[in-house]
Amino acid sequence: MSSSAQDKAKTPETFSNLKVKTPATNSAGFPALASVIGQVSKYMNLGDALKISRKLNQKGGFDCPGCAWPDPDDERSSLGEYCENGIKAMAEEVQNKTIGADFFSQHSVDELASWTDFEIGKSGRLAEPMYLPEGATHYQSISWDEAFNKVSEHLNALESPDEAVFYTSGRTTNEAAFLYQLFVREFGTANLPDCSNMCHEASGKALSETLGIGKGSVTLDDLYKAELVLVVGQNPGTNHPRMLSALEKCKKNGGKIVSVNPLAEAGLVRFTDPQNPLKMLTGGTKLTDVHVPVLINGDVAFFKAILLKLLEAEEETGNVFDKDFINEFTNGYDDFIADLKQYSFFDCLQKSGVTQDIFDRVFDLILNHDKIIICWAMGLTQHENAVDNIRELVNLLLLKGSIGKEGAGTCPVRGHSNVQGDRTVGIWESAPQKFLDKIETKYGFKPTTKHGYSVIDAIKAMFEKKAKVFFGLGGNFISAVPDTLYSAQALANCNLTVHVSTKLNRSHLVTGKEALILPCLGRAERDYQRTGVQIQSVENSMGVVSSTKGILEPCSNKLLSEVAVVCGLAHATLKEKSKINWLQYQDDYNLVRKDIEEVVDGFDDYNSRLKQPSGFYLPNCARIRQFHTQTGKANFSINKLPSRTLKPNELIMMTIRSHDQFNTTIYGLNDRYRGVFNERRIVFMNREDMNSRNLHEQQMVTIRSEFQGVVRKAEKFKAIGYDIPKGCCATYFPEANILVPLDSFAHTAKTPASKSVAVTISTN
Ligand SMILES: Nc1nc2c(c(=O)[nH]1)N[C@H]1C(S)=C(S)[C@@H](COP(=O)(O)OP(=O)(O)OC[C@H]3O[C@@H](n4cnc5c(=O)[nH]c(N)nc54)[C@H](O)[C@@H]3O)O[C@H]1N2
Ligand SMILES: Nc1nc2c(c(=O)[nH]1)N[C@H]1C(S)=C(S)[C@@H](COP(=O)(O)OP(=O)(O)OC[C@H]3O[C@@H](n4cnc5c(=O)[nH]c(N)nc54)[C@H](O)[C@@H]3O)O[C@H]1N2
Ligand SMILES: [Mo]
């Protein structure tokens, strides 16, 4: 009998040879180069590796699929604006092995599901479309035409278009994303959940409400010029390595850096630029001036304590707040101050877990500087009160007038390389009416105004059989989403699950009754179409749109570009009902960009401006102190301290990334900076918490989370003593997703609260 969807969704509980060393205090440098060379030599051929390292993130080159950190506008390093994890991302994509019909006939779906994520990822690039018929044990090959027809049959057989779910991961380019949402809307639904729902949705919500734009306000140049940068809930040394060069530049210009994080992440302590040979020998730059080891979810408490002391200083001296800015540009100041006064400084400080001494040092820096930038990522967005976390930071910036001026502002650091662009061009389950109206005007059909499913809603709908077809444009849905076992059942309940992918992943193995894998070109590959080789475009974390062009030959001649997949699917599904000539777009992507220009604001002269070597900036109202909120001003907000209380034996757990992974893609088994080697099933614990539970180093434990009366269990994790605040612990994503309750999410944003899971840890 074949194993259940739930068994296949779980990461296998196998162990290698765990080694634990002292965590690093320096990032990049020689070990980073060694790691890159190791990765490249194992999985890529050398010619490709050299071509890639010269073109990665270069003007006229291709955009690194690693992260959304921007490239410098002016000079770029001759070695390539590469970083260790960028090269690892490429090595993963440009593997010299491919898999097709032979591979799938040798390995059943059950067998593949018993492999670790690391092994699954290393099997090679997907080389041809594959189909899993109902009841079959193995995938078999299928032609593209048949595959499109299968999807079309299922979609057209639904009682309502709302019974289909169309997921997007954030690597999809603007061109493919725009066409995809257009197809979905013409098909008749707004069920467009995306990885952003699990990522920066809370930032988008908080920033739209307070500043009138769901994106950050700063440019790279602002970062260089900031007097003070707060890096809150983010681990750039691993997840945005190129950000460290920008922070180094800021320091050289006299800027100060504070990190607010339960962990003293190595990348933020000291940085050795791998592109600077002299620095490699002299040991690099100390980056962080003050590290604040806040408790998990202690950020509102910490920043409220700062706000209270600022208010006290303002009341004494009258020169702390930027009153001109507050009067002219903001709304809600009096209510905000009245609310703030109800809180006690000592209570807030105590709840943040930060000592008075560290508090004082950070407070002095904030008090004495006006050009402040706050950067943040998942440490703030993946909590139930995530929107409050971010609004409280905005309150601080507003008091200091640190918005819309040089060297100051908001900097939510995005994850996937085009997650921001996908939203800009319409991947949005609750798109604004203005956008829908423009679609109607341009194409002559009326898009539904009903809001579609976000990720969490989509999982529930599939579980309840209200949604019956799942289509994923990129990503690895089952491993990325919370509540693995529930979500596995949700996918298994579907009639059809389809994934457009570059690489095999667990989502191909946890299927509906039937399943399809549609293999597509990766970023690095040349995209040949009827009018020649196509370029595409992406938007980085700071709102710069630039081109990306593949340079390697495709790894198989049976791959389609994502644009071609969407066009083929739309053509097959909508047929003569469609108002759109779908196939023209795949011949010439300039036509897609012309349409985007007509429908989305800010893309004037898209095709010609895309030829500019560094791309172009999209308009950003907050950057110029225009606040497109309901009040027309920047809004102060009132945020409560989180009210959650833990039971006496509970710890609060965050699920984080190791240094050797890109989300659910596992590059290797090491987390070098944190000193962990050869293993991922570990839980980082405070040593006192280990002692009080009688746990010794590397003891095998079971982790349980209890939420609304339901207990979830993850077995076989090894406990490791680590410098993490008492009461807090950490595990890796995706191994621990089984513990994240589906119903624990950010209020109003629905971002799963995967950084605050209440757990117990025991030996049985
Ligand atoms: N190499 C590599 N690069 C990546 C990715 C990858 O997996 N690998 N993923 C990409 C994606 S999609 C994203 S979204 C980003 C993610 O980038 P990050 O957000 O940096 O990734 P996480 O590992 O989730 O780290 C969150 C950090 O927040 C801290 N933290 C957790 N809880 C709290 C809290 O309550 N308060 C505070 N102040 N800090 C907290 C953790 O200690 C950790 O340092 O990176 C992108 N870039
Ligand atoms: N517990 C916990 N859960 C989390 C998080 C967490 O911190 N903790 N982080 C969340 C976050 S921030 C995010 S963004 C999500 C990520 O969720 P996803 O975006 O769904 O996951 P990824 O692992 O990035 O997807 C990897 C897969 O994408 C495919 N792929 C790679 N490149 C391409 C391409 O160019 N085109 C296509 N079509 N496919 C491609 C490959 O097949 C690969 O297996 O996970 C979320 N889940
Ligand atoms: Mo993300």
Coordinates of N, CA and C and ligand atoms in Angstrom, one line a residue, residues 167 169 171 195 198-199 378 382 416 474-476 480 500-503 505 520 562 655 657 662-665 733 737 740 754-755, ligand 2:
Y167 N -1.2 29.4 -7.0 CA -0.1 29.9 -6.1 C 1.1 30.5 -7.0
S169 N 5.4 31.6 -6.4 CA 6.5 31.8 -5.5 C 7.2 33.0 -6.1
R171 N 10.0 33.9 -7.5 CA 11.1 34.0 -8.5 C 10.5 34.4 -9.9
C195 N 3.9 33.4 -2.1 CA 4.8 33.3 -0.9 C 4.8 34.5 -0.1
M198 N 3.3 34.5 3.3 CA 4.0 33.9 4.4 C 5.2 34.7 4.8
C199 N 5.4 35.8 4.1 CA 6.7 36.5 4.2 C 6.5 37.9 4.7
M378 N 12.0 38.5 8.6 CA 11.0 37.6 9.1 C 11.0 37.6 10.6
Q382 N 6.7 37.3 11.2 CA 6.0 36.0 11.4 C 5.6 35.8 12.8
H416 N 12.4 36.6 -1.7 CA 12.6 36.1 -3.1 C 13.0 37.2 -4.0
G474 N 6.1 27.9 -9.6 CA 7.3 27.9 -8.7 C 6.9 27.6 -7.3
G475 N 8.0 27.5 -6.5 CA 7.8 27.3 -5.1 C 7.7 25.8 -4.7
N476 N 7.5 25.6 -3.4 CA 7.4 24.3 -2.8 C 6.4 24.3 -1.7
A480 N 6.7 24.8 2.4 CA 6.8 26.2 2.9 C 5.7 26.5 3.8
V500 N 4.8 24.1 -11.7 CA 5.8 24.6 -12.7 C 7.1 24.8 -12.0
S501 N 8.1 24.0 -12.3 CA 9.3 23.9 -11.4 C 10.5 23.8 -12.2
T502 N 11.6 24.1 -11.6 CA 12.9 23.9 -12.1 C 13.5 22.6 -11.6
K503 N 13.2 22.3 -10.3 CA 13.8 21.2 -9.6 C 12.7 20.4 -8.9
N505 N 10.9 18.7 -5.9 CA 10.7 19.0 -4.5 C 9.6 18.2 -3.9
C520 N 10.4 24.2 -16.2 CA 10.6 25.4 -16.9 C 12.1 25.9 -16.9
E562 N 8.5 30.3 -18.3 CA 7.3 30.5 -17.5 C 6.2 31.2 -18.3
T655 N 11.2 29.4 14.0 CA 11.8 28.5 12.9 C 12.6 29.4 12.0
R657 N 16.2 30.0 9.2 CA 17.0 29.4 8.1 C 18.4 29.1 8.5
F662 N 18.1 27.6 0.7 CA 17.3 28.7 0.3 C 15.9 28.2 0.5
N663 N 15.3 28.8 1.5 CA 13.9 28.3 1.9 C 13.9 26.8 2.0
T664 N 13.1 26.2 1.1 CA 13.0 24.7 1.3 C 14.0 24.0 0.5
T665 N 14.9 24.7 -0.3 CA 16.0 24.0 -1.0 C 17.2 23.9 -0.1
F733 N 13.4 25.8 9.6 CA 12.3 25.7 8.6 C 13.0 24.9 7.5
N737 N 8.0 22.9 10.5 CA 6.7 23.4 10.1 C 5.5 22.6 10.6
V740 N 3.8 24.3 13.4 CA 3.3 25.6 13.3 C 1.7 25.5 13.0
S754 N 5.2 31.8 12.3 CA 6.2 30.7 12.4 C 7.5 31.1 13.2
K755 N 7.5 32.4 13.7 CA 8.5 32.7 14.7 C 8.0 32.8 16.1
Ligands
LIG2 N1 8.3 27.7 9.4 C1 8.6 28.6 8.5 N2 7.9 28.5 7.3 C2 8.2 29.4 6.3 C3 9.2 30.5 6.6 C4 9.8 30.5 7.8 O1 10.7 31.4 8.1 N3 9.5 29.6 8.8 N4 9.4 31.4 5.6 C5 8.3 31.6 4.6 C6 8.8 32.5 3.5 S1 9.5 34.0 4.0 C7 8.7 32.1 2.2 S2 9.1 33.3 1.0 C8 8.1 30.8 1.8 C9 8.8 30.2 0.6 O2 8.0 29.4 -0.1 P1 8.2 29.0 -1.6 O3 8.6 30.2 -2.4 O4 7.0 28.2 -2.0 O5 9.4 28.0 -1.5 P2 10.9 27.9 -2.1 O6 11.6 26.9 -1.2 O7 11.5 29.2 -2.3 O8 10.6 27.2 -3.5 C10 11.6 26.4 -4.1 C11 11.2 25.7 -5.4 O9 10.9 26.6 -6.4 C12 11.2 26.0 -7.7 N5 12.0 27.0 -8.4 C13 13.2 27.6 -8.2 N6 13.5 28.5 -9.2 C14 12.4 28.5 -10.0 C15 12.1 29.3 -11.2 O10 12.9 30.1 -11.6 N7 10.9 29.1 -11.7 C16 10.0 28.1 -11.2 N8 8.8 28.0 -11.8 N9 10.3 27.4 -10.1 C17 11.5 27.6 -9.6 C18 12.1 24.8 -7.4 O11 11.4 23.7 -7.9 C19 12.3 24.8 -5.9 O12 12.1 23.5 -5.4 O13 8.3 29.9 2.9 C20 7.7 30.4 4.1 N10 7.6 29.3 5.1

